[in-house]
CSV table of C-alpha atoms in Angstrom, one decimal:
chain,number,residue,atom,x,y,z
A,1,UNK,CA,17.9,-11.0,8.6
A,2,UNK,CA,19.3,-13.3,5.4
A,3,UNK,CA,18.6,-10.8,1.6
A,4,UNK,CA,19.4,-13.4,-1.0
A,5,UNK,CA,20.1,-12.6,-4.8
A,6,UNK,CA,18.3,-10.7,-7.0
A,7,UNK,CA,15.6,-11.8,-9.2
A,8,UNK,CA,15.2,-10.5,-12.9
A,9,UNK,CA,12.5,-9.6,-15.0
A,10,UNK,CA,11.1,-8.5,-18.5
A,11,UNK,CA,9.6,-5.6,-19.6
A,12,UNK,CA,6.7,-7.4,-21.5
A,13,UNK,CA,6.4,-4.0,-23.5
A,14,UNK,CA,10.0,-3.3,-24.4
A,15,UNK,CA,12.6,-6.4,-23.8
A,16,UNK,CA,14.5,-4.7,-21.2
A,17,UNK,CA,15.7,-6.5,-18.1
A,18,UNK,CA,15.1,-5.4,-14.9
A,19,UNK,CA,16.0,-6.3,-11.6
A,20,UNK,CA,14.4,-7.1,-8.2
A,21,UNK,CA,15.8,-8.1,-4.3
A,22,UNK,CA,14.6,-10.9,-2.4
A,23,UNK,CA,15.0,-12.1,1.4
A,24,UNK,CA,16.2,-15.5,1.9
A,25,UNK,CA,14.8,-15.2,5.0
A,26,UNK,CA,13.2,-12.4,7.5
A,27,UNK,CA,11.0,-12.1,11.2
A,28,UNK,CA,8.6,-9.5,11.6
A,29,UNK,CA,10.5,-8.4,14.6
A,30,UNK,CA,10.0,-4.9,15.7
A,31,UNK,CA,7.3,-4.5,13.1
A,32,UNK,CA,5.3,-1.2,13.8
A,33,UNK,CA,1.5,-1.5,12.0
A,34,UNK,CA,-0.4,1.8,10.9
A,35,UNK,CA,-3.8,2.5,11.4
A,36,UNK,CA,-3.2,2.9,7.6
A,37,UNK,CA,-2.6,-0.7,7.1
A,38,UNK,CA,0.8,0.2,6.0
A,39,UNK,CA,3.6,-2.5,7.4
A,40,UNK,CA,7.0,-1.2,8.3
A,41,UNK,CA,9.2,-4.0,9.3
A,42,UNK,CA,12.9,-3.6,9.8
A,43,UNK,CA,13.8,-7.1,9.5
A,44,UNK,CA,10.8,-8.7,6.2
A,45,UNK,CA,11.7,-5.9,4.0
A,46,UNK,CA,9.5,-5.6,0.5
A,47,UNK,CA,10.3,-5.7,-2.9
A,48,UNK,CA,7.9,-3.9,-5.3
A,49,UNK,CA,5.9,-5.9,-7.3
A,50,UNK,CA,5.3,-3.8,-10.0
A,51,UNK,CA,7.4,-1.2,-11.8
A,52,UNK,CA,8.1,1.9,-14.0
A,53,UNK,CA,9.8,0.4,-17.2
A,54,UNK,CA,13.1,2.4,-17.4
A,55,UNK,CA,13.4,2.6,-20.9
A,56,UNK,CA,9.6,3.0,-21.9
A,57,UNK,CA,8.2,4.2,-19.2
A,58,UNK,CA,5.4,1.4,-19.0
A,59,UNK,CA,4.0,0.2,-15.0
A,60,UNK,CA,4.2,-3.5,-15.4
A,61,UNK,CA,4.5,-6.5,-12.3
A,62,UNK,CA,7.5,-8.7,-11.6
A,63,UNK,CA,5.3,-12.2,-11.2
A,64,UNK,CA,6.3,-14.3,-12.6
A,65,UNK,CA,5.0,-13.6,-16.3
A,66,UNK,CA,7.6,-11.1,-16.7
A,67,UNK,CA,10.5,-13.7,-14.6
A,68,UNK,CA,13.8,-13.6,-16.2
A,69,UNK,CA,16.5,-16.3,-16.4
A,70,UNK,CA,20.0,-14.6,-17.1
A,71,UNK,CA,21.8,-16.1,-19.6
A,72,UNK,CA,25.0,-14.8,-18.7
A,73,UNK,CA,25.4,-13.8,-22.4
A,74,UNK,CA,22.9,-10.5,-22.2
A,75,UNK,CA,25.2,-6.9,-23.2
A,76,UNK,CA,22.4,-4.5,-22.6
A,77,UNK,CA,22.1,-2.8,-19.5
A,78,UNK,CA,20.3,-4.2,-16.5
A,79,UNK,CA,17.9,-1.8,-14.0
A,80,UNK,CA,16.8,-1.6,-11.8
A,81,UNK,CA,12.9,-2.1,-10.3
A,82,UNK,CA,12.4,1.3,-8.0
A,83,UNK,CA,9.0,1.3,-6.5
A,84,UNK,CA,6.9,3.1,-7.7
A,85,UNK,CA,6.3,7.8,-6.8
A,86,UNK,CA,3.2,8.7,-6.6
A,87,UNK,CA,2.2,9.6,-9.6
A,88,UNK,CA,2.9,6.6,-11.0
A,89,UNK,CA,1.1,5.0,-9.5
A,90,UNK,CA,-1.8,7.3,-10.1
A,91,UNK,CA,-1.2,6.3,-14.2
A,92,UNK,CA,-1.9,2.5,-12.9
A,93,UNK,CA,-4.9,3.5,-12.0
A,94,UNK,CA,-5.8,5.9,-14.8
A,95,UNK,CA,-4.9,2.8,-17.5
A,96,UNK,CA,-6.6,0.2,-15.9
A,97,UNK,CA,-3.1,-1.7,-15.9
A,98,UNK,CA,-5.1,-4.4,-13.0
A,99,UNK,CA,-4.9,-8.6,-12.9
A,100,UNK,CA,-7.6,-9.1,-11.6
A,101,UNK,CA,-10.2,-7.6,-7.7
A,102,UNK,CA,-6.5,-8.2,-5.6
A,103,UNK,CA,-4.1,-5.8,-8.0
A,104,UNK,CA,-6.3,-3.1,-8.2
A,105,UNK,CA,-7.0,-3.2,-4.0
A,106,UNK,CA,-3.5,-3.3,-3.3
A,107,UNK,CA,-1.8,-0.3,-6.0
A,108,UNK,CA,-4.9,1.7,-4.2
A,109,UNK,CA,-3.9,0.9,-0.7
A,110,UNK,CA,0.2,1.4,-1.6
A,111,UNK,CA,-1.5,4.6,-3.3
A,112,UNK,CA,-2.8,5.4,0.1
A,113,UNK,CA,0.2,4.7,2.0
A,114,UNK,CA,1.9,7.5,-0.7
A,115,UNK,CA,0.0,9.9,-0.5
A,116,UNK,CA,0.3,9.6,4.4
A,117,UNK,CA,4.2,8.9,4.3
A,118,UNK,CA,4.7,12.7,4.3
A,119,UNK,CA,2.3,12.7,7.2
A,120,UNK,CA,3.2,9.8,9.1
A,121,UNK,CA,6.4,10.1,10.5
A,122,UNK,CA,5.3,12.9,13.3
A,123,UNK,CA,2.0,11.3,13.2
A,124,UNK,CA,0.8,14.7,11.7
A,125,UNK,CA,-3.5,15.5,10.3
A,126,UNK,CA,-3.5,14.5,7.1
A,127,UNK,CA,-7.3,16.4,6.0
A,128,UNK,CA,-5.5,18.7,4.1
A,129,UNK,CA,-4.6,16.0,1.3
A,130,UNK,CA,-8.5,16.3,1.0
A,131,UNK,CA,-8.3,19.1,-0.9
A,132,UNK,CA,-6.6,16.8,-3.3
A,133,UNK,CA,-9.4,15.1,-5.8
A,134,UNK,CA,-7.0,11.9,-6.6
A,135,UNK,CA,-6.8,11.8,-2.7
A,136,UNK,CA,-11.1,11.6,-2.3
A,137,UNK,CA,-11.3,9.5,-5.4
A,138,UNK,CA,-9.0,7.0,-3.8
A,139,UNK,CA,-9.9,7.1,-1.0
A,140,UNK,CA,-13.8,6.1,-2.3
A,141,UNK,CA,-13.2,3.5,-4.7
A,142,UNK,CA,-11.2,1.6,-2.2
A,143,UNK,CA,-14.4,2.4,0.8
A,144,UNK,CA,-16.9,1.2,-2.1
A,145,UNK,CA,-13.6,-2.2,-3.6
A,146,UNK,CA,-14.3,-2.6,0.8
A,147,UNK,CA,-17.6,-1.9,1.0
A,148,UNK,CA,-18.8,-6.0,1.4
A,149,UNK,CA,-15.7,-7.2,3.2
A,150,UNK,CA,-17.8,-9.2,6.5
A,151,UNK,CA,-14.9,-9.0,8.6
A,152,UNK,CA,-13.9,-7.0,12.1
A,153,UNK,CA,-10.5,-6.3,10.0
A,154,UNK,CA,-12.1,-5.2,7.4
A,155,UNK,CA,-15.3,-3.4,8.6
A,156,UNK,CA,-12.2,-1.1,10.0
A,157,UNK,CA,-10.5,-0.9,7.6
A,158,UNK,CA,-13.1,1.0,5.8
A,159,UNK,CA,-13.8,2.9,8.8
A,160,UNK,CA,-10.5,4.2,8.5
A,161,UNK,CA,-11.3,5.0,5.2
A,162,UNK,CA,-14.2,7.4,5.9
A,163,UNK,CA,-12.4,9.2,8.7
A,164,UNK,CA,-8.9,10.5,6.2
A,165,UNK,CA,-12.3,12.2,4.0
A,166,UNK,CA,-13.9,13.8,7.5
A,167,UNK,CA,-16.7,11.4,7.6
A,168,UNK,CA,-16.4,10.8,11.4
A,169,UNK,CA,-20.6,10.1,11.8
A,170,UNK,CA,-19.7,7.0,9.4
A,171,UNK,CA,-16.8,5.9,10.4
A,172,UNK,CA,-18.1,6.2,14.5
A,173,UNK,CA,-21.2,4.4,13.0
A,174,UNK,CA,-19.2,1.3,12.2
A,175,UNK,CA,-17.1,1.0,14.8
A,176,UNK,CA,-19.7,1.0,17.2
A,177,UNK,CA,-20.4,-3.1,17.1
A,178,UNK,CA,-18.1,-4.2,16.8
A,179,UNK,CA,-16.6,-2.4,20.4
A,180,UNK,CA,-17.0,-6.4,21.9
A,181,UNK,CA,-15.4,-8.2,18.7
A,182,UNK,CA,-12.2,-9.7,18.2
A,183,UNK,CA,-10.7,-5.9,17.3
A,184,UNK,CA,-12.0,-4.2,21.1
A,185,UNK,CA,-8.5,-3.0,21.2
A,186,UNK,CA,-8.0,-1.1,18.1
A,187,UNK,CA,-12.1,-0.6,18.0
A,188,UNK,CA,-11.7,2.0,21.0
A,189,UNK,CA,-8.7,3.6,19.9
A,190,UNK,CA,-9.6,4.2,16.2
A,191,UNK,CA,-13.8,5.5,17.8
A,192,UNK,CA,-12.0,8.0,20.2
A,193,UNK,CA,-10.0,9.5,17.1
A,194,UNK,CA,-13.2,9.9,15.2
A,195,UNK,CA,-15.5,10.9,18.3
A,196,UNK,CA,-12.7,13.8,18.4
A,197,UNK,CA,-12.5,15.0,14.5
A,198,UNK,CA,-8.9,14.0,14.7
A,199,UNK,CA,-8.0,12.8,11.7
A,200,UNK,CA,-4.3,12.2,11.6
A,201,UNK,CA,-2.4,9.3,11.0
A,202,UNK,CA,-1.2,6.5,13.4
A,203,UNK,CA,1.1,4.3,14.2
A,204,UNK,CA,-1.7,1.6,16.0
A,205,UNK,CA,0.5,-1.6,17.5
A,206,UNK,CA,4.1,-2.5,17.2
A,207,UNK,CA,4.8,-5.9,17.8
């Protein structure tokens, strides 16, 4: 893994400059795939794609539209771009700060991972999260966004969203037709979890 130079962006609301790391090269050795779709890649780190401005607190995307080349004569402070907190992800959703459907899925998937992170290391049951209305509504929207997906991987992911909601029968009905597909290995693991009414988030595979 070779870390590259910092990349800079300007808040599209107040113009504050923010920096973000970059990667010149990396690999997926030692990657950990979790059942909620999160990949932890020790040698291929993720950098923020959206951040909260440290000056005006507006959420803005770090992309070509906000990218900024330093001139070298800047006198203002350069802020570090941080990943969004759970509250900040929720604010993006409330503000409908999406550019397209892909953005919404990105935000909602990352919000789900943020909900699950405290349970991830010890592979704990996440069923207590169902008491949080933001957790439930986020999962319901993820199901709605992904419901038209036809690939086995997409169907399996939607089944997982049902499992986190405690809708084990719905998940089983979606998984059973996948038992002889290219995702058979994962389908068998997740089928068993649903049959046991197991609401844990766990590591699905390493590679």
